[in-house]
Amino acid sequence: MPELPEVEVVRAGLAPAVSGATVLAVTVLDERALTRHPGDGTHFEGALTGRVFRGAARRGKFLWLPLEPAGASLSATEAVVGHLGMSGQLLLRPPGAPAERHERVRLDLAHPVHGELAVVFADQRTFGSLALDELIPTPDAAPGGYGSDDAAVPTQVAHIARDPLDPAFDDAVFRSALSRKVSAIKRVLLDQTVVSGIGNIYADEALWGARLHPETPASSLSTRTVNRVLHEVRAVLEKALAEGGTSFDAQYVNVNGQAGYFAHSLHAYGRTGQPCDRCGRPIVRVSFMNRSSHYCPHCQRMPRPA
Ligand SMILES: [Zn+2]
C-alpha cells in the first residue's frame, strides 16, 4: 500500500504537469473510483471540464489538485482529492495513449508549456478514489499540505493529522498525544489522526531503527524515546523518498510507471527469517491488527512492567 514517500513521489511527478493545465475532457470508465465523490461519473466529468489546476499538494497519504477559482476570488476553494488506496496509480501519458490495464478515470489536459497530456488513474483493487471536494481553512493557518502555500485543506483530508515531514507538524503535540495512549506504539504510529503518512512498512522500519518492540505501550515511552521514534520515522521516510519509494508488491509506480527501489533498503518489513542487519538473529513476523509486524526479538525487546 502506498505510504507517504510513494504518494509524495507521485505528487512531485504530477505537479509540473498539472500546474496551469486546463481540463479538456474527463472520461470515467469505472464509477468505483468515485466512491468519495459527491455525485456520479457524469457529474464529475461536467464539474471538471474546462477548469484549470493550480498545482499538486499532499498531506500524509492524500494528495489533491487545487483548482483555480471560477470567479473573482484569489484563493482556491475546490480541489480534486486523490487517494491511491491499495493499488492506485496516477500516470502521465501522451494524448490518445491506449487504455491502461485497470484504467478507471482519464483526464485529458492542455498545459500552456508542455502541450496536451493525459493523467490516467488506474487501480487494480479499486480501493483508491478521486473526488471533487471543497477546501476549508486550516485551524493553525499554516499551509494545508506539502506543495501548496494555501492555508487550506480539502474537507476529506481535514480529519487527519499533519505528517512528520510537514514543517507545521508539532512535535510537542505528538509527544503529548503519545503520553495519553496506552495502546501499542505501532498502533499509534498507524493512527492517521495522530500522525499521517505512516503505514505498515515504515512503522516496522522506524521501530526497528528505534529498537522498540511494536507492542510497547506508547504512554510508557520517555520524552527522549519519543524523540528517537520521531527521528527514525523522519529518517526512514526521507530515505525512502530519495530512493523513489517502496514497490514491495509491484503495485506502486511513479507517474512514468517506474518502480521505486527502497525495498532493497528494508531492515525489518518483509524480511521474515532473514538475519537482522544489526545483530544477525532472524527477523520474526507476528500478526498485528489484521496485518503483520516484522521485528528483531533481540534488538527490539518488550520492556518488563515496572
Ligand atoms: Zn537484531
mmCIF file of C-alpha atoms and ligand atoms in Angstrom:
data_model
loop_
_atom_site.group_PDB
_atom_site.id
_atom_site.type_symbol
_atom_site.label_atom_id
_atom_site.label_comp_id
_atom_site.label_asym_id
_atom_site.label_seq_id
_atom_site.Cartn_x
_atom_site.Cartn_y
_atom_site.Cartn_z
ATOM 1 C CA MET A 1 0.000 0.000 0.000
ATOM 2 C CA PRO A 2 1.449 3.394 -0.922
ATOM 3 C CA GLU A 3 2.566 5.369 2.134
ATOM 4 C CA LEU A 4 3.927 8.913 2.413
ATOM 5 C CA PRO A 5 7.097 8.511 0.289
ATOM 6 C CA GLU A 6 5.231 6.791 -2.548
ATOM 7 C CA VAL A 7 2.431 9.375 -2.595
ATOM 8 C CA GLU A 8 4.984 12.195 -2.446
ATOM 9 C CA VAL A 9 6.850 10.773 -5.460
ATOM 10 C CA VAL A 10 3.537 10.760 -7.342
ATOM 11 C CA ARG A 11 2.687 14.315 -6.201
ATOM 12 C CA ALA A 12 6.101 15.633 -7.236
ATOM 13 C CA GLY A 13 5.716 13.955 -10.624
ATOM 14 C CA LEU A 14 2.244 15.393 -11.194
ATOM 15 C CA ALA A 15 2.977 18.960 -10.042
ATOM 16 C CA PRO A 16 4.849 20.284 -13.109
ATOM 17 C CA ALA A 17 2.458 18.518 -15.499
ATOM 18 C CA VAL A 18 -0.813 19.750 -13.997
ATOM 19 C CA SER A 19 0.077 23.240 -12.698
ATOM 20 C CA GLY A 20 -1.663 25.695 -15.007
ATOM 21 C CA ALA A 21 -3.162 22.933 -17.159
ATOM 22 C CA THR A 22 -6.753 23.135 -18.415
ATOM 23 C CA VAL A 23 -9.021 20.087 -18.277
ATOM 24 C CA LEU A 24 -10.129 19.392 -21.875
ATOM 25 C CA ALA A 25 -12.099 16.248 -21.153
ATOM 26 C CA VAL A 26 -12.790 13.748 -18.368
ATOM 27 C CA THR A 27 -13.615 10.086 -19.026
ATOM 28 C CA VAL A 28 -14.922 7.958 -16.153
ATOM 29 C CA LEU A 29 -14.642 4.273 -17.092
ATOM 30 C CA ASP A 30 -15.449 2.843 -13.663
ATOM 31 C CA GLU A 31 -17.512 4.715 -11.074
ATOM 32 C CA ARG A 32 -15.987 2.636 -8.262
ATOM 33 C CA ALA A 33 -13.131 5.152 -8.495
ATOM 34 C CA LEU A 34 -15.566 7.905 -7.425
ATOM 35 C CA THR A 35 -16.846 6.406 -4.154
ATOM 36 C CA ARG A 36 -15.775 9.567 -2.307
ATOM 37 C CA HIS A 37 -17.120 11.938 -4.950
ATOM 38 C CA PRO A 38 -20.473 13.571 -4.074
ATOM 39 C CA GLY A 39 -22.057 12.717 -7.420
ATOM 40 C CA ASP A 40 -21.875 10.244 -10.306
ATOM 41 C CA GLY A 41 -19.436 9.982 -13.192
ATOM 42 C CA THR A 42 -21.357 12.427 -15.355
ATOM 43 C CA HIS A 43 -21.291 14.958 -12.540
ATOM 44 C CA PHE A 44 -17.521 14.505 -12.080
ATOM 45 C CA GLU A 45 -16.913 14.951 -15.807
ATOM 46 C CA GLY A 46 -19.095 18.063 -16.019
ATOM 47 C CA ALA A 47 -17.700 19.681 -12.887
ATOM 48 C CA LEU A 48 -14.070 19.387 -14.019
ATOM 49 C CA THR A 49 -14.192 20.029 -17.744
ATOM 50 C CA GLY A 50 -12.837 23.491 -18.556
ATOM 51 C CA ARG A 51 -11.283 24.019 -15.117
ATOM 52 C CA VAL A 52 -7.591 24.825 -14.536
ATOM 53 C CA PHE A 53 -5.373 23.082 -11.991
ATOM 54 C CA ARG A 54 -3.251 25.281 -9.736
ATOM 55 C CA GLY A 55 -0.769 22.636 -8.532
ATOM 56 C CA ALA A 56 -0.445 19.418 -6.543
ATOM 57 C CA ALA A 57 -0.431 19.171 -2.740
ATOM 58 C CA ARG A 58 -0.163 16.305 -0.241
ATOM 59 C CA ARG A 59 -0.750 15.521 3.409
ATOM 60 C CA GLY A 60 0.013 12.009 4.615
ATOM 61 C CA LYS A 61 -1.264 9.575 2.004
ATOM 62 C CA PHE A 62 -3.771 12.021 0.457
ATOM 63 C CA LEU A 63 -2.969 14.243 -2.478
ATOM 64 C CA TRP A 64 -5.055 16.981 -4.013
ATOM 65 C CA LEU A 65 -5.007 19.205 -7.075
ATOM 66 C CA PRO A 66 -6.411 22.658 -6.202
ATOM 67 C CA LEU A 67 -8.487 24.255 -8.945
ATOM 68 C CA GLU A 68 -8.193 27.888 -9.991
ATOM 69 C CA PRO A 69 -11.269 29.680 -8.652
ATOM 70 C CA ALA A 70 -14.029 30.106 -11.199
ATOM 71 C CA GLY A 71 -14.985 33.630 -10.024
ATOM 72 C CA ALA A 72 -13.060 36.703 -8.944
ATOM 73 C CA SER A 73 -11.728 35.127 -5.731
ATOM 74 C CA LEU A 74 -7.962 34.718 -5.480
ATOM 75 C CA SER A 75 -7.934 31.648 -3.269
ATOM 76 C CA ALA A 76 -8.778 28.179 -4.484
ATOM 77 C CA THR A 77 -11.988 26.854 -2.988
ATOM 78 C CA GLU A 78 -12.112 23.416 -4.620
ATOM 79 C CA ALA A 79 -9.705 20.588 -5.373
ATOM 80 C CA VAL A 80 -9.631 17.110 -6.845
ATOM 81 C CA VAL A 81 -8.661 14.809 -3.974
ATOM 82 C CA GLY A 82 -6.913 11.550 -4.747
ATOM 83 C CA HIS A 83 -6.227 8.544 -2.542
ATOM 84 C CA LEU A 84 -4.284 5.643 -4.031
ATOM 85 C CA GLY A 85 -5.770 3.060 -1.657
ATOM 86 C CA MET A 86 -4.002 -0.294 -2.040
ATOM 87 C CA SER A 87 -3.010 -0.205 -5.686
ATOM 88 C CA GLY A 88 -3.955 3.151 -7.241
ATOM 89 C CA GLN A 89 -1.647 4.663 -9.851
ATOM 90 C CA LEU A 90 -1.634 8.150 -11.359
ATOM 91 C CA LEU A 91 0.178 8.012 -14.675
ATOM 92 C CA LEU A 92 1.182 10.723 -17.140
ATOM 93 C CA ARG A 93 0.587 9.624 -20.720
ATOM 94 C CA PRO A 94 0.704 11.283 -24.151
ATOM 95 C CA PRO A 95 -2.670 12.372 -25.563
ATOM 96 C CA GLY A 96 -4.609 9.483 -27.084
ATOM 97 C CA ALA A 97 -2.437 6.850 -25.358
ATOM 98 C CA PRO A 98 -4.058 3.378 -25.315
ATOM 99 C CA ALA A 99 -6.054 2.480 -22.211
ATOM 100 C CA GLU A 100 -4.046 1.214 -19.248
ATOM 101 C CA ARG A 101 -4.844 -2.084 -17.626
ATOM 102 C CA HIS A 102 -7.270 -1.293 -14.772
ATOM 103 C CA GLU A 103 -7.804 2.259 -16.054
ATOM 104 C CA ARG A 104 -10.680 3.909 -14.121
ATOM 105 C CA VAL A 105 -10.554 7.626 -14.955
ATOM 106 C CA ARG A 106 -8.719 9.690 -17.550
ATOM 107 C CA LEU A 107 -8.214 13.447 -17.577
ATOM 108 C CA ASP A 108 -7.156 14.980 -20.888
ATOM 109 C CA LEU A 109 -5.260 18.191 -20.166
ATOM 110 C CA ALA A 110 -3.758 21.067 -22.120
ATOM 111 C CA HIS A 111 -0.681 22.577 -20.470
ATOM 112 C CA PRO A 112 0.450 26.059 -21.573
ATOM 113 C CA VAL A 113 4.082 24.892 -21.922
ATOM 114 C CA HIS A 114 4.036 21.094 -22.255
ATOM 115 C CA GLY A 115 1.034 20.880 -24.593
ATOM 116 C CA GLU A 116 -1.547 18.133 -24.323
ATOM 117 C CA LEU A 117 -1.219 15.193 -21.992
ATOM 118 C CA ALA A 118 -3.366 12.640 -20.194
ATOM 119 C CA VAL A 119 -3.491 11.895 -16.469
ATOM 120 C CA VAL A 120 -4.676 8.310 -16.043
ATOM 121 C CA PHE A 121 -5.969 6.902 -12.762
ATOM 122 C CA ALA A 122 -5.535 3.122 -12.818
ATOM 123 C CA ASP A 123 -6.386 0.899 -9.864
ATOM 124 C CA GLN A 124 -6.427 -2.887 -9.818
ATOM 125 C CA ARG A 125 -8.053 -3.388 -6.422
ATOM 126 C CA THR A 126 -10.374 -0.327 -6.595
ATOM 127 C CA PHE A 127 -9.786 0.927 -3.042
ATOM 128 C CA GLY A 128 -8.387 4.186 -4.434
ATOM 129 C CA SER A 129 -10.538 7.181 -5.336
ATOM 130 C CA LEU A 130 -10.825 10.593 -6.929
ATOM 131 C CA ALA A 131 -13.318 13.218 -5.774
ATOM 132 C CA LEU A 132 -14.112 16.875 -6.207
ATOM 133 C CA ASP A 133 -14.042 18.424 -2.740
ATOM 134 C CA GLU A 134 -14.214 21.810 -1.046
ATOM 135 C CA LEU A 135 -11.147 23.418 0.510
ATOM 136 C CA ILE A 136 -11.526 24.707 4.068
ATOM 137 C CA PRO A 137 -9.100 26.880 6.078
ATOM 138 C CA THR A 138 -6.520 25.122 8.255
ATOM 139 C CA PRO A 139 -7.059 25.728 12.013
ATOM 140 C CA ASP A 140 -3.361 26.659 12.500
ATOM 141 C CA ALA A 141 -3.278 28.965 9.418
ATOM 142 C CA ALA A 142 -0.258 27.046 8.069
ATOM 143 C CA PRO A 143 -0.265 25.637 4.506
ATOM 144 C CA GLY A 144 -2.633 22.671 4.236
ATOM 145 C CA GLY A 145 -0.025 20.306 2.911
ATOM 146 C CA TYR A 146 3.269 19.859 1.146
ATOM 147 C CA GLY A 147 3.382 21.505 -2.275
ATOM 148 C CA SER A 148 0.875 24.275 -1.570
ATOM 149 C CA ASP A 149 1.200 27.702 0.045
ATOM 150 C CA ASP A 150 -2.551 27.952 0.624
ATOM 151 C CA ALA A 151 -3.674 27.622 4.250
ATOM 152 C CA ALA A 152 -6.479 25.334 3.118
ATOM 153 C CA VAL A 153 -7.155 21.626 3.076
ATOM 154 C CA PRO A 154 -9.901 19.505 1.440
ATOM 155 C CA THR A 155 -12.721 18.542 3.818
ATOM 156 C CA GLN A 156 -11.884 14.861 3.204
ATOM 157 C CA VAL A 157 -8.328 15.427 4.427
ATOM 158 C CA ALA A 158 -9.029 17.801 7.325
ATOM 159 C CA HIS A 159 -9.553 14.951 9.822
ATOM 160 C CA ILE A 160 -6.035 13.592 9.512
ATOM 161 C CA ALA A 161 -3.032 14.943 11.355
ATOM 162 C CA ARG A 162 -0.141 16.605 9.625
ATOM 163 C CA ASP A 163 2.638 14.243 8.571
ATOM 164 C CA PRO A 164 6.117 14.156 10.115
ATOM 165 C CA LEU A 165 7.779 15.777 7.088
ATOM 166 C CA ASP A 166 5.368 18.751 7.203
ATOM 167 C CA PRO A 167 7.145 21.884 8.544
ATOM 168 C CA ALA A 168 3.980 22.664 10.551
ATOM 169 C CA PHE A 169 3.967 19.245 12.278
ATOM 170 C CA ASP A 170 4.065 19.937 16.032
ATOM 171 C CA ASP A 171 6.426 17.543 17.863
ATOM 172 C CA ALA A 172 5.132 18.674 21.261
ATOM 173 C CA VAL A 173 1.528 17.845 20.325
ATOM 174 C CA PHE A 174 2.693 14.413 19.129
ATOM 175 C CA ARG A 175 4.571 13.757 22.407
ATOM 176 C CA SER A 176 1.540 14.820 24.385
ATOM 177 C CA ALA A 177 -0.766 12.541 22.330
ATOM 178 C CA LEU A 178 1.524 9.559 22.933
ATOM 179 C CA SER A 179 1.666 10.155 26.664
ATOM 180 C CA ARG A 180 -2.133 9.706 26.760
ATOM 181 C CA LYS A 181 -2.226 6.459 24.712
ATOM 182 C CA VAL A 182 -1.835 3.119 26.449
ATOM 183 C CA SER A 183 -2.075 1.285 23.112
ATOM 184 C CA ALA A 184 0.911 -0.202 21.309
ATOM 185 C CA ILE A 185 3.350 2.293 19.797
ATOM 186 C CA LYS A 186 2.891 0.674 16.387
ATOM 187 C CA ARG A 187 -0.887 1.164 16.539
ATOM 188 C CA VAL A 188 -0.352 4.845 17.409
ATOM 189 C CA LEU A 189 2.077 5.307 14.502
ATOM 190 C CA LEU A 190 -0.583 3.891 12.156
ATOM 191 C CA ASP A 191 -3.306 6.184 13.577
ATOM 192 C CA GLN A 192 -3.670 8.846 10.878
ATOM 193 C CA THR A 193 -5.340 11.236 13.336
ATOM 194 C CA VAL A 194 -2.151 11.301 15.453
ATOM 195 C CA VAL A 195 0.438 11.344 12.670
ATOM 196 C CA SER A 196 -0.337 10.786 8.991
ATOM 197 C CA GLY A 197 1.512 9.088 6.160
ATOM 198 C CA ILE A 198 2.888 6.062 8.006
ATOM 199 C CA GLY A 199 1.672 2.567 7.111
ATOM 200 C CA ASN A 200 2.862 -0.927 7.925
ATOM 201 C CA ILE A 201 6.168 -0.747 6.054
ATOM 202 C CA TYR A 202 7.528 2.473 7.548
ATOM 203 C CA ALA A 203 6.135 1.755 11.029
ATOM 204 C CA ASP A 204 8.086 -1.518 11.116
ATOM 205 C CA GLU A 205 11.194 0.165 9.733
ATOM 206 C CA ALA A 206 11.080 3.117 12.165
ATOM 207 C CA LEU A 207 10.549 0.821 15.171
ATOM 208 C CA TRP A 208 13.472 -1.369 14.069
ATOM 209 C CA GLY A 209 15.589 1.798 13.834
ATOM 210 C CA ALA A 210 14.452 2.965 17.288
ATOM 211 C CA ARG A 211 14.968 -0.559 18.757
ATOM 212 C CA LEU A 212 11.420 -0.624 20.074
ATOM 213 C CA HIS A 213 9.123 -3.646 20.280
ATOM 214 C CA PRO A 214 5.959 -2.844 18.264
ATOM 215 C CA GLU A 215 3.724 -3.700 21.252
ATOM 216 C CA THR A 216 5.441 -1.275 23.643
ATOM 217 C CA PRO A 217 2.715 0.875 25.264
ATOM 218 C CA ALA A 218 3.028 4.391 23.835
ATOM 219 C CA SER A 219 2.416 6.059 27.210
ATOM 220 C CA SER A 220 5.395 4.204 28.726
ATOM 221 C CA LEU A 221 7.901 5.928 26.430
ATOM 222 C CA SER A 222 10.141 8.676 27.791
ATOM 223 C CA THR A 223 10.345 12.031 26.015
ATOM 224 C CA ARG A 224 13.780 11.048 24.818
ATOM 225 C CA THR A 225 12.489 7.781 23.344
ATOM 226 C CA VAL A 226 9.573 9.504 21.615
ATOM 227 C CA ASN A 227 12.062 11.932 20.076
ATOM 228 C CA ARG A 228 14.099 8.944 18.903
ATOM 229 C CA VAL A 229 10.990 7.404 17.314
ATOM 230 C CA LEU A 230 10.217 10.680 15.509
ATOM 231 C CA HIS A 231 13.811 10.914 14.341
ATOM 232 C CA GLU A 232 13.698 7.348 12.968
ATOM 233 C CA VAL A 233 10.311 7.937 11.320
ATOM 234 C CA ARG A 234 11.627 11.010 9.528
ATOM 235 C CA ALA A 235 14.898 9.332 8.573
ATOM 236 C CA VAL A 236 13.202 6.318 7.009
ATOM 237 C CA LEU A 237 10.580 8.424 5.182
ATOM 238 C CA GLU A 238 13.250 10.733 3.774
ATOM 239 C CA LYS A 239 15.488 7.866 2.689
ATOM 240 C CA ALA A 240 12.564 6.063 1.035
ATOM 241 C CA LEU A 241 11.572 9.273 -0.714
ATOM 242 C CA ALA A 242 15.116 9.753 -2.005
ATOM 243 C CA GLU A 243 15.054 6.187 -3.359
ATOM 244 C CA GLY A 244 11.724 6.625 -5.155
ATOM 245 C CA GLY A 245 9.574 4.748 -2.609
ATOM 246 C CA THR A 246 8.981 1.065 -1.926
ATOM 247 C CA SER A 247 7.481 -1.110 -4.665
ATOM 248 C CA PHE A 248 7.153 -4.182 -2.464
ATOM 249 C CA ASP A 249 4.130 -5.717 -4.183
ATOM 250 C CA ALA A 250 4.847 -4.298 -7.662
ATOM 251 C CA GLN A 251 1.656 -2.185 -7.479
ATOM 252 C CA TYR A 252 3.220 1.149 -6.669
ATOM 253 C CA VAL A 253 4.874 3.054 -9.528
ATOM 254 C CA ASN A 254 5.675 6.696 -10.165
ATOM 255 C CA VAL A 255 3.859 8.815 -12.788
ATOM 256 C CA ASN A 256 6.049 7.301 -15.510
ATOM 257 C CA GLY A 257 5.209 3.739 -14.477
ATOM 258 C CA GLN A 258 8.573 3.046 -12.830
ATOM 259 C CA ALA A 259 9.033 1.173 -9.554
ATOM 260 C CA GLY A 260 10.907 2.613 -6.550
ATOM 261 C CA TYR A 261 13.896 0.759 -5.158
ATOM 262 C CA PHE A 262 13.679 1.289 -1.397
ATOM 263 C CA ALA A 263 12.557 -2.366 -0.984
ATOM 264 C CA HIS A 264 16.290 -3.197 -1.141
ATOM 265 C CA SER A 265 16.932 -0.993 1.907
ATOM 266 C CA LEU A 266 14.355 -2.566 4.240
ATOM 267 C CA HIS A 267 15.667 -3.873 7.583
ATOM 268 C CA ALA A 268 12.532 -5.476 9.032
ATOM 269 C CA TYR A 269 9.421 -5.316 6.817
ATOM 270 C CA GLY A 270 9.032 -8.428 4.655
ATOM 271 C CA ARG A 271 12.301 -9.947 5.947
ATOM 272 C CA THR A 272 10.829 -12.811 7.994
ATOM 273 C CA GLY A 273 13.538 -15.351 8.833
ATOM 274 C CA GLN A 274 16.358 -13.268 7.366
ATOM 275 C CA PRO A 275 19.205 -12.095 9.616
ATOM 276 C CA CYS A 276 18.774 -8.764 11.413
ATOM 277 C CA ASP A 277 21.193 -6.228 9.878
ATOM 278 C CA ARG A 278 22.274 -5.241 13.403
ATOM 279 C CA CYS A 279 22.638 -8.498 15.362
ATOM 280 C CA GLY A 280 22.345 -11.287 12.794
ATOM 281 C CA ARG A 281 19.430 -13.054 14.505
ATOM 282 C CA PRO A 282 16.316 -13.832 12.435
ATOM 283 C CA ILE A 283 13.591 -11.234 11.928
ATOM 284 C CA VAL A 284 10.206 -12.569 13.057
ATOM 285 C CA ARG A 285 6.703 -11.853 11.849
ATOM 286 C CA VAL A 286 3.665 -11.760 14.119
ATOM 287 C CA SER A 287 0.071 -10.885 13.296
ATOM 288 C CA PHE A 288 -0.982 -7.366 14.227
ATOM 289 C CA MET A 289 -4.276 -5.550 13.548
ATOM 290 C CA ASN A 290 -5.219 -7.951 10.687
ATOM 291 C CA ARG A 291 -1.768 -7.408 9.228
ATOM 292 C CA SER A 292 1.743 -8.281 10.347
ATOM 293 C CA SER A 293 4.578 -6.805 12.339
ATOM 294 C CA HIS A 294 8.166 -7.606 11.475
ATOM 295 C CA TYR A 295 10.829 -7.042 14.118
ATOM 296 C CA CYS A 296 14.004 -8.381 15.676
ATOM 297 C CA PRO A 297 13.179 -10.087 19.011
ATOM 298 C CA HIS A 298 16.741 -9.500 20.197
ATOM 299 C CA CYS A 299 17.161 -5.781 19.338
ATOM 300 C CA GLN A 300 13.503 -4.860 19.954
ATOM 301 C CA ARG A 301 12.598 -6.356 23.318
ATOM 302 C CA MET A 302 9.327 -5.800 25.113
ATOM 303 C CA PRO A 303 10.089 -3.768 28.241
ATOM 304 C CA ARG A 304 9.242 -5.509 31.522
ATOM 305 C CA PRO A 305 6.438 -3.848 33.500
ATOM 306 C CA ALA A 306 7.957 -1.549 36.114
HETATM 307 ZN ZN ZN B 1 18.646 -7.545 15.819
#
